[in-house]
């Protein structure tokens, strides 16, 4: 049979196994000779490091809740949530958060109107059209754009965008929602682009090939195949970018003004929740005063809104991952 | 008539006697719900080469990794039965896994040197176990590299990165690294399957030299290799030991028809 | 039948035209980001270059623009980095090691993981509120350098943890196996086989986190980093200011010469960020060369 090609060839001498077994308890006891303290200690220390994140969250929630509860003893929660006037520093005082909420929403909507179409179109371009060489140039530029500090964007809004806006709409004041909103939009473009592009790149190439094989153009394959398949990833990127715009502070502090204003006119000066918190903490606020309490109440509202948005984004993104 | 017959190999070299070093007794191993090893009983001889053969997924690597408890690292692994080395149950609570692994070295399918220098790769193990003295480490590095037949090729550039070596050299470096902690048993998990034929040959020759000092257990995909280098061969199928015998005997006259089908290339 | 003379030839030409137009449109959209970055840089350089003089680095802040500088802010930013770098490195990398190398796949681990990604999305100003209550008031660190550094540490931790986890995950399992098979215990494997391989990736993440911290303004305004610090902090409990706050202060004044100072300050800040990013890229390249 296989003798020829399975020749053992005599290189290996035959072995005669004896029924005897090696018994050498000393040499093969496998007792630990050296106990390692580090090995026992490190997991505990490392877990403490990891628990810092839990402590942080607990700290944030506890701080916000405890001070907010004190605030609501003086200002009824219904007034806070439904009042249409926010005037915490001047008499007659009023603590209705709606003007701040409206300001925040206005900025966010302007930002999204700028960032979502541009970000998504860039993502389509980068994932479907761009040659590798162009991608390798554009991607780092977007990374740089994402790494620019927000105070720098604030400067840009005030010294570059505002003059342009005022040249087009001469009645606009120096501080206005539009130029701040546009610049917030520019700030979140890289976020929309890179997250959407990741989602599109995760679409299997075979799906695209299928579309091309049927004679589809690039655009048709992108619109009818890639975008629907990557939809939840794109939606998640939109929601995250929205949340980021809600929490943006310095651009709006510098360029959008400090007038709580229940308006949706983008040419007016407004105040966002974040800008209000900065405004109060720049002043000399006494601890325990009602203004001091108000920054926690506003901070709480901000935290809840961004938390909900981020949770939605995570939920949508997780559903997306299950599809492949 | 007897004169014209070619002398059988067994007559050319005197037979060696070998005692059993590793006893495996009714071993069952589960990965979660998957029953990977079924009631395996096996004796592995001391200072000899034992080869595990069988098709992919037959459990041969799993059994090998049970011998130095590398399976402990895979979550969801459950084990029943007994593996004893020189009479000591290696799964008993008083056994220290790290000490066990020091005594039972392992070489993997893909050469996996650390991205450090050649010297630091070999010295990694001794340093783990508390050897700090430079002169002692130098000695160990030299003797281990010599034992792995690599010394002459690398002795002039021990500080060079291990990743600059060829695949075959890297694998011999991994063998040297395993030998540096002075094991008694050396496990080789398809250690040549990623190498070219010449490198494979060198490692097979090395195994022949090493078996006088070490008990070697190797998993191989390649029946020819088992036939060339092992003393004992064990054939696995679907997590069971089908046949375990003297290599020459197993290849010349397998007692089980499934073994015969496998070694004659009908499946696997 | 001749394929090229099909009745839908007209339609094909139209579809091609649409595809071409959209290609242009998408490319144009992509260039918006590039153009914005260029506009931003040019705007700032034009405004600030004339103020980029030695005085900017040598002088303390002043009411008179021609004598104002950001010496205390630059030094304050540096000191803050020096304090937060070791703390955030140890805490962040430690947490990442625990999550990747030690933690089992259980509820507690998932909770921590979820918690970290939640923290990464919390607006920075909320960290300011936490810093104000916890460090400034509760631990009575006052408006000090230490309080600022600790607040920023908490802020950048999620970034460091996530990037360090990625770096650890990228270390091949075979490297861990090699170490365990030589009789290494878990800590030995982590510290001698895994960490050295992951270190360049970890450092890249840490540098990016530091560049985030150095440009962050809002939380430090919250904890009351002062804008008018005419001295260098002598110890960790001294008052301090940092570059972005100095820039904000100049920017919030109406006089145009202070805006020029702000632009000059931004040039310094961006130059520093560029330097840090360059270091991160060098590390990344070195990393891809090794493994």
Tab-separated table of N, CA and C in Angstrom, chain C residues 48-187:
chain	number	residue	atom	x	y	z
C	48	UNK	N	-3.344	88.273	12.719
C	48	UNK	CA	-2.493	88.132	13.898
C	48	UNK	C	-1.005	88.266	13.674
C	49	UNK	N	-0.578	88.177	12.398
C	49	UNK	CA	0.860	88.047	12.162
C	49	UNK	C	1.632	89.265	12.671
C	50	UNK	N	0.984	90.469	12.597
C	50	UNK	CA	1.718	91.674	13.007
C	50	UNK	C	1.947	91.687	14.520
C	51	UNK	N	1.109	90.970	15.263
C	51	UNK	CA	1.255	90.952	16.728
C	51	UNK	C	2.129	89.792	17.201
C	52	UNK	N	2.594	89.016	16.255
C	52	UNK	CA	3.381	87.848	16.641
C	52	UNK	C	4.826	88.283	16.877
C	53	UNK	N	5.024	88.928	18.006
C	53	UNK	CA	6.329	89.509	18.324
C	53	UNK	C	6.808	88.955	19.657
C	54	UNK	N	8.079	89.153	19.960
C	54	UNK	CA	8.600	88.616	21.219
C	54	UNK	C	7.765	89.022	22.426
C	55	UNK	N	7.211	90.243	22.377
C	55	UNK	CA	6.416	90.732	23.504
C	55	UNK	C	5.271	89.802	23.865
C	56	UNK	N	4.715	89.141	22.851
C	56	UNK	CA	3.591	88.238	23.080
C	56	UNK	C	3.987	87.128	24.050
C	57	UNK	N	5.255	86.705	23.956
C	57	UNK	CA	5.710	85.600	24.798
C	57	UNK	C	6.305	86.084	26.112
C	58	UNK	N	6.728	87.372	26.116
C	58	UNK	CA	7.476	87.859	27.286
C	58	UNK	C	6.601	88.611	28.277
C	59	UNK	N	5.467	89.167	27.792
C	59	UNK	CA	4.681	90.033	28.663
C	59	UNK	C	3.526	89.298	29.322
C	60	UNK	N	3.132	89.858	30.473
C	60	UNK	CA	1.921	89.397	31.109
C	60	UNK	C	0.743	90.163	30.510
C	61	UNK	N	-0.495	89.707	30.762
C	61	UNK	CA	-1.630	90.451	30.215
C	61	UNK	C	-1.656	91.887	30.727
C	62	UNK	N	-2.202	92.762	29.908
C	62	UNK	CA	-2.199	94.174	30.262
C	62	UNK	C	-3.446	94.826	29.695
C	63	UNK	N	-3.834	95.964	30.293
C	63	UNK	CA	-4.974	96.704	29.757
C	63	UNK	C	-4.604	97.372	28.446
C	64	UNK	N	-3.315	97.607	28.255
C	64	UNK	CA	-2.887	98.287	27.034
C	64	UNK	C	-2.402	97.232	26.044
C	65	UNK	N	-3.039	97.237	24.880
C	65	UNK	CA	-2.793	96.177	23.910
C	65	UNK	C	-1.326	96.064	23.534
C	66	UNK	N	-0.636	97.185	23.424
C	66	UNK	CA	0.752	97.121	22.942
C	66	UNK	C	1.695	96.505	23.975
C	67	UNK	N	1.240	96.430	25.234
C	67	UNK	CA	2.101	95.827	26.252
C	67	UNK	C	1.605	94.445	26.697
C	68	UNK	N	0.481	94.022	26.061
C	68	UNK	CA	-0.118	92.761	26.517
C	68	UNK	C	0.595	91.566	25.903
C	69	UNK	N	0.732	90.518	26.718
C	69	UNK	CA	1.326	89.284	26.216
C	69	UNK	C	0.623	88.105	26.854
C	70	UNK	N	1.064	86.905	26.521
C	70	UNK	CA	0.406	85.715	27.057
C	70	UNK	C	1.402	84.782	27.751
C	71	UNK	N	2.429	85.392	28.347
C	71	UNK	CA	3.435	84.570	29.013
C	71	UNK	C	2.789	83.659	30.061
C	72	UNK	N	1.948	84.253	30.932
C	72	UNK	CA	1.358	83.445	32.002
C	72	UNK	C	0.432	82.375	31.432
C	73	UNK	N	-0.224	82.689	30.290
C	73	UNK	CA	-1.136	81.712	29.697
C	73	UNK	C	-0.361	80.536	29.094
C	74	UNK	N	0.739	80.851	28.396
C	74	UNK	CA	1.533	79.765	27.798
C	74	UNK	C	2.087	78.870	28.897
C	75	UNK	N	2.668	79.522	29.925
C	75	UNK	CA	3.231	78.732	31.025
C	75	UNK	C	2.135	77.953	31.738
C	76	UNK	N	0.959	78.601	31.922
C	76	UNK	CA	-0.157	77.920	32.580
C	76	UNK	C	-0.592	76.684	31.816
C	77	UNK	N	-0.697	76.798	30.484
C	77	UNK	CA	-1.076	75.650	29.662
C	77	UNK	C	-0.050	74.530	29.813
C	78	UNK	N	1.229	74.916	29.805
C	78	UNK	CA	2.299	73.918	29.922
C	78	UNK	C	2.232	73.194	31.271
C	79	UNK	N	2.100	74.001	32.324
C	79	UNK	CA	2.011	73.393	33.662
C	79	UNK	C	0.824	72.442	33.737
C	80	UNK	N	-0.308	72.904	33.184
C	80	UNK	CA	-1.496	72.067	33.256
C	80	UNK	C	-1.257	70.733	32.544
C	81	UNK	N	-0.626	70.809	31.362
C	81	UNK	CA	-0.312	69.573	30.634
C	81	UNK	C	0.577	68.670	31.473
C	82	UNK	N	1.595	69.267	32.095
C	82	UNK	CA	2.550	68.461	32.859
C	82	UNK	C	1.869	67.745	34.023
C	83	UNK	N	0.866	68.397	34.621
C	83	UNK	CA	0.178	67.732	35.736
C	83	UNK	C	-0.767	66.660	35.219
C	84	UNK	N	-1.512	66.989	34.156
C	84	UNK	CA	-2.543	66.040	33.739
C	84	UNK	C	-1.979	64.870	32.942
C	85	UNK	N	-0.839	65.057	32.298
C	85	UNK	CA	-0.315	63.974	31.456
C	85	UNK	C	-0.098	62.675	32.249
C	86	UNK	N	0.688	62.709	33.344
C	86	UNK	CA	0.888	61.444	34.058
C	86	UNK	C	-0.397	60.889	34.668
C	87	UNK	N	-1.231	61.767	35.205
C	87	UNK	CA	-2.451	61.257	35.856
C	87	UNK	C	-3.372	60.609	34.828
C	88	UNK	N	-3.603	61.322	33.717
C	88	UNK	CA	-4.549	60.773	32.752
C	88	UNK	C	-3.951	59.558	32.046
C	89	UNK	N	-2.628	59.541	31.887
C	89	UNK	CA	-1.991	58.370	31.266
C	89	UNK	C	-2.218	57.127	32.127
C	90	UNK	N	-1.904	57.248	33.399
C	90	UNK	CA	-2.030	56.092	34.293
C	90	UNK	C	-3.485	55.641	34.392
C	91	UNK	N	-4.384	56.599	34.650
C	91	UNK	CA	-5.789	56.223	34.814
C	91	UNK	C	-6.372	55.664	33.518
C	92	UNK	N	-6.111	56.354	32.414
C	92	UNK	CA	-6.712	55.955	31.141
C	92	UNK	C	-6.168	54.624	30.645
C	93	UNK	N	-4.844	54.493	30.632
C	93	UNK	CA	-4.252	53.251	30.137
C	93	UNK	C	-4.578	52.111	31.102
C	94	UNK	N	-4.577	52.405	32.401
C	94	UNK	CA	-4.941	51.375	33.391
C	94	UNK	C	-6.344	50.867	33.147
C	95	UNK	N	-7.279	51.786	32.932
C	95	UNK	CA	-8.662	51.372	32.685
C	95	UNK	C	-8.745	50.543	31.410
C	96	UNK	N	-8.032	50.970	30.378
C	96	UNK	CA	-8.068	50.235	29.113
C	96	UNK	C	-7.496	48.835	29.286
C	97	UNK	N	-6.385	48.718	30.025
C	97	UNK	CA	-5.791	47.393	30.246
C	97	UNK	C	-6.774	46.503	30.994
C	98	UNK	N	-7.398	47.080	32.009
C	98	UNK	CA	-8.339	46.252	32.766
C	98	UNK	C	-9.457	45.760	31.855
C	99	UNK	N	-10.007	46.680	31.048
C	99	UNK	CA	-11.142	46.308	30.207
C	99	UNK	C	-10.739	45.272	29.154
C	100	UNK	N	-9.536	45.426	28.571
C	100	UNK	CA	-9.150	44.532	27.483
C	100	UNK	C	-8.529	43.229	27.968
C	101	UNK	N	-7.760	43.291	29.052
C	101	UNK	CA	-6.952	42.127	29.420
C	101	UNK	C	-7.476	41.377	30.638
C	102	UNK	N	-8.222	42.027	31.485
C	102	UNK	CA	-8.648	41.372	32.716
C	102	UNK	C	-10.148	41.125	32.787
C	103	UNK	N	-10.935	42.155	32.433
C	103	UNK	CA	-12.366	42.082	32.698
C	103	UNK	C	-13.005	40.924	31.952
C	104	UNK	N	-13.866	40.210	32.634
C	104	UNK	CA	-14.630	39.168	31.964
C	104	UNK	C	-15.767	39.809	31.183
C	105	UNK	N	-16.414	38.997	30.368
C	105	UNK	CA	-17.531	39.567	29.613
C	105	UNK	C	-18.779	39.478	30.462
C	106	UNK	N	-18.924	40.405	31.395
C	106	UNK	CA	-20.121	40.369	32.236
C	106	UNK	C	-20.802	41.722	32.232
C	107	UNK	N	-21.846	41.825	33.025
C	107	UNK	CA	-22.659	43.043	33.050
C	107	UNK	C	-21.853	44.250	33.480
C	108	UNK	N	-21.005	44.059	34.507
C	108	UNK	CA	-20.234	45.167	35.049
C	108	UNK	C	-19.325	45.759	33.970
C	109	UNK	N	-18.672	44.878	33.212
C	109	UNK	CA	-17.800	45.343	32.140
C	109	UNK	C	-18.590	46.119	31.093
C	110	UNK	N	-19.730	45.544	30.715
C	110	UNK	CA	-20.551	46.225	29.706
C	110	UNK	C	-21.002	47.584	30.210
C	111	UNK	N	-21.327	47.630	31.504
C	111	UNK	CA	-21.767	48.896	32.100
C	111	UNK	C	-20.655	49.942	31.992
C	112	UNK	N	-19.437	49.543	32.358
C	112	UNK	CA	-18.316	50.485	32.293
C	112	UNK	C	-18.085	50.934	30.854
C	113	UNK	N	-18.147	49.983	29.936
C	113	UNK	CA	-17.909	50.302	28.529
C	113	UNK	C	-18.951	51.291	28.013
C	114	UNK	N	-20.210	51.026	28.352
C	114	UNK	CA	-21.293	51.903	27.939
C	114	UNK	C	-21.111	53.284	28.565
C	115	UNK	N	-20.709	53.259	29.819
C	115	UNK	CA	-20.512	54.483	30.571
C	115	UNK	C	-19.419	55.341	29.928
C	116	UNK	N	-18.356	54.690	29.466
C	116	UNK	CA	-17.257	55.441	28.855
C	116	UNK	C	-17.714	56.093	27.554
C	117	UNK	N	-18.482	55.354	26.762
C	117	UNK	CA	-18.922	55.980	25.508
C	117	UNK	C	-19.945	57.077	25.788
C	118	UNK	N	-20.693	56.947	26.884
C	118	UNK	CA	-21.601	58.040	27.255
C	118	UNK	C	-20.802	59.272	27.661
C	119	UNK	N	-19.775	59.052	28.479
C	119	UNK	CA	-18.965	60.184	28.952
C	119	UNK	C	-18.311	60.915	27.782
C	120	UNK	N	-17.935	60.151	26.752
C	120	UNK	CA	-17.280	60.775	25.601
C	120	UNK	C	-18.216	61.765	24.917
C	121	UNK	N	-19.536	61.596	25.101
C	121	UNK	CA	-20.475	62.482	24.434
C	121	UNK	C	-20.993	63.609	25.312
C	122	UNK	N	-20.551	63.654	26.568
C	122	UNK	CA	-21.025	64.714	27.463
C	122	UNK	C	-20.364	66.034	27.069
C	123	UNK	N	-21.135	67.109	26.923
C	123	UNK	CA	-20.535	68.402	26.543
C	123	UNK	C	-19.487	68.835	27.557
C	124	UNK	N	-18.434	69.470	27.056
C	124	UNK	CA	-17.309	69.781	27.932
C	124	UNK	C	-17.717	70.714	29.069
C	125	UNK	N	-18.710	71.556	28.825
C	125	UNK	CA	-19.112	72.502	29.859
C	125	UNK	C	-19.666	71.775	31.088
C	126	UNK	N	-20.265	70.602	30.860
C	126	UNK	CA	-20.789	69.826	31.986
C	126	UNK	C	-19.636	69.334	32.863
C	127	UNK	N	-18.506	68.997	32.231
C	127	UNK	CA	-17.321	68.645	33.023
C	127	UNK	C	-16.876	69.831	33.865
C	128	UNK	N	-17.087	71.034	33.294
C	128	UNK	CA	-16.757	72.236	34.044
C	128	UNK	C	-17.596	72.332	35.312
C	129	UNK	N	-18.893	72.023	35.170
C	129	UNK	CA	-19.782	72.068	36.344
C	129	UNK	C	-19.307	71.063	37.385
C	130	UNK	N	-18.935	69.861	36.923
C	130	UNK	CA	-18.438	68.847	37.855
C	130	UNK	C	-17.167	69.326	38.539
C	131	UNK	N	-16.243	69.877	37.742
C	131	UNK	CA	-14.973	70.354	38.298
C	131	UNK	C	-15.198	71.431	39.338
C	132	UNK	N	-16.135	72.334	39.029
C	132	UNK	CA	-16.438	73.432	39.948
C	132	UNK	C	-16.926	72.883	41.287
C	133	UNK	N	-17.835	71.918	41.235
C	133	UNK	CA	-18.398	71.406	42.481
C	133	UNK	C	-17.429	70.495	43.205
C	134	UNK	N	-16.839	69.574	42.443
C	134	UNK	CA	-16.035	68.537	43.082
C	134	UNK	C	-14.668	69.049	43.512
C	135	UNK	N	-13.929	69.632	42.578
C	135	UNK	CA	-12.540	69.986	42.886
C	135	UNK	C	-12.435	71.357	43.560
C	136	UNK	N	-13.126	72.351	42.976
C	136	UNK	CA	-12.980	73.713	43.491
C	136	UNK	C	-13.621	73.835	44.868
C	137	UNK	N	-14.862	73.326	44.990
C	137	UNK	CA	-15.572	73.526	46.254
C	137	UNK	C	-15.377	72.373	47.233
C	138	UNK	N	-15.718	71.155	46.784
C	138	UNK	CA	-15.752	70.035	47.718
C	138	UNK	C	-14.355	69.688	48.232
C	139	UNK	N	-13.390	69.549	47.335
C	139	UNK	CA	-12.030	69.214	47.755
C	139	UNK	C	-11.236	70.465	48.120
C	140	UNK	N	-11.898	71.610	48.020
C	140	UNK	CA	-11.324	72.886	48.436
C	140	UNK	C	-9.964	73.171	47.784
C	141	UNK	N	-9.869	72.847	46.507
C	141	UNK	CA	-8.625	73.157	45.795
C	141	UNK	C	-8.652	74.597	45.289
C	142	UNK	N	-9.781	75.248	45.460
C	142	UNK	CA	-9.968	76.624	44.977
C	142	UNK	C	-9.762	76.691	43.463
C	143	UNK	N	-9.553	77.894	42.954
C	143	UNK	CA	-9.452	78.032	41.491
C	143	UNK	C	-8.006	77.782	41.073
C	144	UNK	N	-7.524	76.606	41.396
C	144	UNK	CA	-6.087	76.380	41.254
C	144	UNK	C	-5.745	75.584	40.005
C	145	UNK	N	-4.455	75.622	39.706
C	145	UNK	CA	-3.886	74.825	38.625
C	145	UNK	C	-4.280	73.357	38.769
C	146	UNK	N	-4.200	72.850	40.003
C	146	UNK	CA	-4.502	71.435	40.231
C	146	UNK	C	-5.960	71.140	39.911
C	147	UNK	N	-6.868	72.026	40.363
C	147	UNK	CA	-8.288	71.821	40.079
C	147	UNK	C	-8.531	71.790	38.576
C	148	UNK	N	-7.875	72.720	37.854
C	148	UNK	CA	-8.030	72.749	36.403
C	148	UNK	C	-7.505	71.486	35.752
C	149	UNK	N	-6.330	71.058	36.188
C	149	UNK	CA	-5.714	69.871	35.586
C	149	UNK	C	-6.567	68.627	35.847
C	150	UNK	N	-7.118	68.525	37.055
C	150	UNK	CA	-7.940	67.351	37.371
C	150	UNK	C	-9.234	67.351	36.547
C	151	UNK	N	-9.829	68.545	36.401
C	151	UNK	CA	-11.040	68.626	35.580
C	151	UNK	C	-10.744	68.181	34.150
C	152	UNK	N	-9.632	68.655	33.604
C	152	UNK	CA	-9.282	68.281	32.239
C	152	UNK	C	-8.938	66.797	32.144
C	153	UNK	N	-8.344	66.253	33.192
C	153	UNK	CA	-8.037	64.822	33.196
C	153	UNK	C	-9.312	64.010	33.021
C	154	UNK	N	-10.325	64.368	33.819
C	154	UNK	CA	-11.606	63.660	33.730
C	154	UNK	C	-12.201	63.809	32.336
C	155	UNK	N	-12.016	65.007	31.766
C	155	UNK	CA	-12.579	65.282	30.436
C	155	UNK	C	-11.943	64.407	29.354
C	156	UNK	N	-10.617	64.221	29.415
C	156	UNK	CA	-9.948	63.491	28.325
C	156	UNK	C	-9.868	61.983	28.573
C	157	UNK	N	-10.204	61.554	29.777
C	157	UNK	CA	-10.086	60.117	30.068
C	157	UNK	C	-10.807	59.224	29.044
C	158	UNK	N	-12.076	59.510	28.715
C	158	UNK	CA	-12.736	58.623	27.754
C	158	UNK	C	-11.971	58.513	26.438
C	159	UNK	N	-11.389	59.622	25.978
C	159	UNK	CA	-10.639	59.599	24.712
C	159	UNK	C	-9.444	58.666	24.844
C	160	UNK	N	-8.717	58.808	25.957
C	160	UNK	CA	-7.526	57.983	26.141
C	160	UNK	C	-7.915	56.513	26.279
C	161	UNK	N	-8.959	56.248	27.057
C	161	UNK	CA	-9.348	54.851	27.273
C	161	UNK	C	-9.705	54.194	25.944
C	162	UNK	N	-10.541	54.868	25.159
C	162	UNK	CA	-10.998	54.247	23.910
C	162	UNK	C	-9.832	54.002	22.952
C	163	UNK	N	-8.926	54.986	22.828
C	163	UNK	CA	-7.830	54.780	21.873
C	163	UNK	C	-6.843	53.738	22.389
C	164	UNK	N	-6.632	53.700	23.721
C	164	UNK	CA	-5.731	52.684	24.263
C	164	UNK	C	-6.334	51.289	24.096
C	165	UNK	N	-7.651	51.195	24.240
C	165	UNK	CA	-8.297	49.891	24.024
C	165	UNK	C	-8.075	49.421	22.595
C	166	UNK	N	-8.211	50.353	21.650
C	166	UNK	CA	-7.995	49.971	20.254
C	166	UNK	C	-6.568	49.492	20.042
C	167	UNK	N	-5.622	50.214	20.641
C	167	UNK	CA	-4.215	49.821	20.476
C	167	UNK	C	-3.962	48.446	21.084
C	168	UNK	N	-4.559	48.169	22.235
C	168	UNK	CA	-4.351	46.864	22.877
C	168	UNK	C	-4.999	45.751	22.053
C	169	UNK	N	-6.184	46.074	21.491
C	169	UNK	CA	-6.884	45.066	20.703
C	169	UNK	C	-6.098	44.722	19.442
C	170	UNK	N	-5.287	45.671	18.971
C	170	UNK	CA	-4.544	45.433	17.739
C	170	UNK	C	-3.330	44.525	17.955
C	171	UNK	N	-2.957	44.267	19.210
C	171	UNK	CA	-1.818	43.371	19.461
C	171	UNK	C	-2.276	41.940	19.207
C	172	UNK	N	-1.584	41.222	18.301
C	172	UNK	CA	-2.064	39.886	17.944
C	172	UNK	C	-2.085	38.933	19.143
C	173	UNK	N	-3.070	38.051	19.135
C	173	UNK	CA	-3.240	37.103	20.218
C	173	UNK	C	-2.030	36.176	20.320
C	174	UNK	N	-1.386	35.927	19.167
C	174	UNK	CA	-0.248	35.011	19.173
C	174	UNK	C	0.869	35.515	20.081
C	175	UNK	N	0.949	36.839	20.238
C	175	UNK	CA	2.008	37.394	21.077
C	175	UNK	C	1.723	37.094	22.552
C	176	UNK	N	0.446	37.152	22.901
C	176	UNK	CA	0.073	36.794	24.276
C	176	UNK	C	0.327	35.311	24.499
C	177	UNK	N	-0.076	34.480	23.517
C	177	UNK	CA	0.121	33.032	23.635
C	177	UNK	C	1.588	32.718	23.860
C	178	UNK	N	2.457	33.373	23.080
C	178	UNK	CA	3.885	33.102	23.198
C	178	UNK	C	4.351	33.356	24.624
C	179	UNK	N	3.852	34.425	25.211
C	179	UNK	CA	4.282	34.785	26.558
C	179	UNK	C	3.734	33.801	27.594
C	180	UNK	N	2.444	33.489	27.491
C	180	UNK	CA	1.854	32.536	28.440
C	180	UNK	C	2.547	31.186	28.350
C	181	UNK	N	2.859	30.778	27.111
C	181	UNK	CA	3.447	29.450	26.929
C	181	UNK	C	4.832	29.358	27.556
C	182	UNK	N	5.459	30.518	27.813
C	182	UNK	CA	6.770	30.489	28.466
C	182	UNK	C	6.623	30.523	29.984
C	183	UNK	N	5.392	30.466	30.466
C	183	UNK	CA	5.178	30.451	31.906
C	183	UNK	C	5.003	31.826	32.508
C	184	UNK	N	4.652	32.808	31.662
C	184	UNK	CA	4.420	34.137	32.211
C	184	UNK	C	3.045	34.186	32.837
C	185	UNK	N	2.907	34.931	33.937
C	185	UNK	CA	1.565	35.137	34.467
C	185	UNK	C	0.934	36.311	33.730
C	186	UNK	N	-0.283	36.618	34.107
C	186	UNK	CA	-1.026	37.594	33.319
C	186	UNK	C	-0.355	38.967	33.318
C	187	UNK	N	0.054	39.425	34.484
C	187	UNK	CA	0.662	40.760	34.539
C	187	UNK	C	1.972	40.798	33.767
